Tab-separated table of C-alpha atoms in Angstrom:
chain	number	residue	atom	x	y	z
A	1	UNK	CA	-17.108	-8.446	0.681
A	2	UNK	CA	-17.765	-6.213	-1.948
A	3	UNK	CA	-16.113	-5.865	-5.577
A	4	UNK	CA	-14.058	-3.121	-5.330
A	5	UNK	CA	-12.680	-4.969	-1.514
A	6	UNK	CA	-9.852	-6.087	-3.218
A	7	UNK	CA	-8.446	-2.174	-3.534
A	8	UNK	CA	-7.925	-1.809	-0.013
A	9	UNK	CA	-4.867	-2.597	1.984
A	10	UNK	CA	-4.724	-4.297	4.872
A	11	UNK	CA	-6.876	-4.116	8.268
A	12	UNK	CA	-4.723	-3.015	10.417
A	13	UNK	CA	-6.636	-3.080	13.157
A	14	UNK	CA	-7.781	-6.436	12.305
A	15	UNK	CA	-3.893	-7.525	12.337
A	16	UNK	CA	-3.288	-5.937	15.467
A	17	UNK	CA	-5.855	-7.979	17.256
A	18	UNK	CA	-4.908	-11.054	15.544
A	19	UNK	CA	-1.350	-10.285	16.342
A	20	UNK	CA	-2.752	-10.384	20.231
A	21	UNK	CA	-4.787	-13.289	19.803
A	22	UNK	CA	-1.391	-15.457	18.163
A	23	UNK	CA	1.093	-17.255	20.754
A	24	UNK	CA	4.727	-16.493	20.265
A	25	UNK	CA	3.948	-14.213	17.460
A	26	UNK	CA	6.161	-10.577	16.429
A	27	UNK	CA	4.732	-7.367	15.691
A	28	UNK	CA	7.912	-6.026	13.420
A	29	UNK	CA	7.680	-2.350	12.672
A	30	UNK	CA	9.724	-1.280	9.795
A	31	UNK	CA	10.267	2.107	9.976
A	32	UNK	CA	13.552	4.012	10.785
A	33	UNK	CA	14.035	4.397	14.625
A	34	UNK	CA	12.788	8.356	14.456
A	35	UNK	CA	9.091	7.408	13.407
A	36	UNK	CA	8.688	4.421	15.767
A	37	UNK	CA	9.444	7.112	18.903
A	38	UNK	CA	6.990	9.342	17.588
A	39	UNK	CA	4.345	6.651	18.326
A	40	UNK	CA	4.650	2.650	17.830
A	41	UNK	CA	1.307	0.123	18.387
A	42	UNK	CA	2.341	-1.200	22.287
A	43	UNK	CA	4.347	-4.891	21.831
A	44	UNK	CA	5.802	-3.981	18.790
A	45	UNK	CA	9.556	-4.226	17.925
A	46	UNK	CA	11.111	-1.402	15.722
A	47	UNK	CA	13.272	-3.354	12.900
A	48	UNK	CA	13.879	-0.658	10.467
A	49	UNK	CA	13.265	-2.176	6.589
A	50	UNK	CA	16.995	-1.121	5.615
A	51	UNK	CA	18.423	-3.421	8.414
A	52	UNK	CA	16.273	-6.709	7.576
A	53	UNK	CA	18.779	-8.437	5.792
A	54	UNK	CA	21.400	-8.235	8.382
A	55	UNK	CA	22.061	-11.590	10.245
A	56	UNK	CA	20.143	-11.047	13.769
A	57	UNK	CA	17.912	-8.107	12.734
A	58	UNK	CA	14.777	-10.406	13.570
A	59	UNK	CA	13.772	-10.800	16.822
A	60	UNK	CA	12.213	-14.743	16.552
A	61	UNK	CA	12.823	-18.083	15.293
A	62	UNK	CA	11.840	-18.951	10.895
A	63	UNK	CA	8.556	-20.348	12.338
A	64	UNK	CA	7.649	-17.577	14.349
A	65	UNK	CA	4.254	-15.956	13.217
A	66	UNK	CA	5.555	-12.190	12.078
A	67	UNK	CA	2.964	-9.398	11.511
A	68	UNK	CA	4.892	-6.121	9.468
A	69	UNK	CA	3.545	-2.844	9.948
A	70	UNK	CA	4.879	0.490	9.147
A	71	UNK	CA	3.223	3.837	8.048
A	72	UNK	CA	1.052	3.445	5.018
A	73	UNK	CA	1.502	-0.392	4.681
A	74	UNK	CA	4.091	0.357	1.615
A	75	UNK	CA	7.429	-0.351	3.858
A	76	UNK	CA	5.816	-3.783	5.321
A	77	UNK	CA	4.778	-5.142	2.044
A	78	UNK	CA	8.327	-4.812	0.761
A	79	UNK	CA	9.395	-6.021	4.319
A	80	UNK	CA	7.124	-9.105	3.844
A	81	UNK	CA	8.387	-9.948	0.326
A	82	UNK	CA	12.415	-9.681	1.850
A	83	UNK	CA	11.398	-11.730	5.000
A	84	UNK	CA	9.827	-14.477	2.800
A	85	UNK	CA	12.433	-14.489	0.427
A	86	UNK	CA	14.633	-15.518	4.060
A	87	UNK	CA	13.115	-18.152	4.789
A	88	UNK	CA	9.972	-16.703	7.254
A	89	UNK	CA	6.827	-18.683	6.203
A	90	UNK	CA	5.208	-17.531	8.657
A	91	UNK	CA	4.582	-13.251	7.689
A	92	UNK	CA	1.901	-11.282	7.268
A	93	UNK	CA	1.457	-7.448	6.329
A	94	UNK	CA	-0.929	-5.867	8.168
A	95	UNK	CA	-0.397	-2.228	6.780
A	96	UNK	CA	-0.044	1.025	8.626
A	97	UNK	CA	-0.061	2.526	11.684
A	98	UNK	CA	-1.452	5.586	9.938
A	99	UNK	CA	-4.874	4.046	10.339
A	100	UNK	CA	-4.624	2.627	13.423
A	101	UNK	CA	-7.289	3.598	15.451
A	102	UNK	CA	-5.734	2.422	18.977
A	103	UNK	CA	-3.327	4.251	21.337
A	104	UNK	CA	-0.101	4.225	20.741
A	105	UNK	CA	3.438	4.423	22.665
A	106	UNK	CA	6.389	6.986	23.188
């Protein structure tokens, strides 16, 4: 790890294959509807950030392990903060799908 490591945002690569590797967890995508059908990371469930608060919005139980992506990681980090503030202990930002390097869906 080096001393500037700190700067960077999250792997998300690294949180995709985590996100594989974890049983029962939720890959939440929080961008509006339009972006995720331009190309969403496959298993992933769109939940735009503005409709997070509603009652029902998440797809899994307060213990379910939640990995938040979006485009540049900016949307998921506030989408992490909101989620936690609900009552998810369980959430983890793993950035954007700007610099994912896999394929992506439809």
């Amino acid at each position: 790890m080096g001393f500037l490591d700190f700067l960077k945002g999250p792997d998300v690569d690294r949180g995709v294959k985590e996100f594989r590797e974890t049983p029962g967890a939720v890959l939440l995508d929080v961008r509006t509807p339009q972006e995720y059908q331009e190309g969403h990371i496959p298993g992933s469930v769109n939940v735009p950030l503005q409709s997070l608060g509603r009652e029902g919005t998440v797809p899994a139980g307060k213990d379910a392990p939640l990995f938040v992506c979006c485009h540049s990681g900016a949307r998921s980090a506030q989408a992490v903060r909101l989620l936690t503030r609900m009552g998810y202990p369980n959430v983890k930002n793993i950035g954007g799908i700007a610099a994912y390097t896999g394929k992506v869906e439809r």
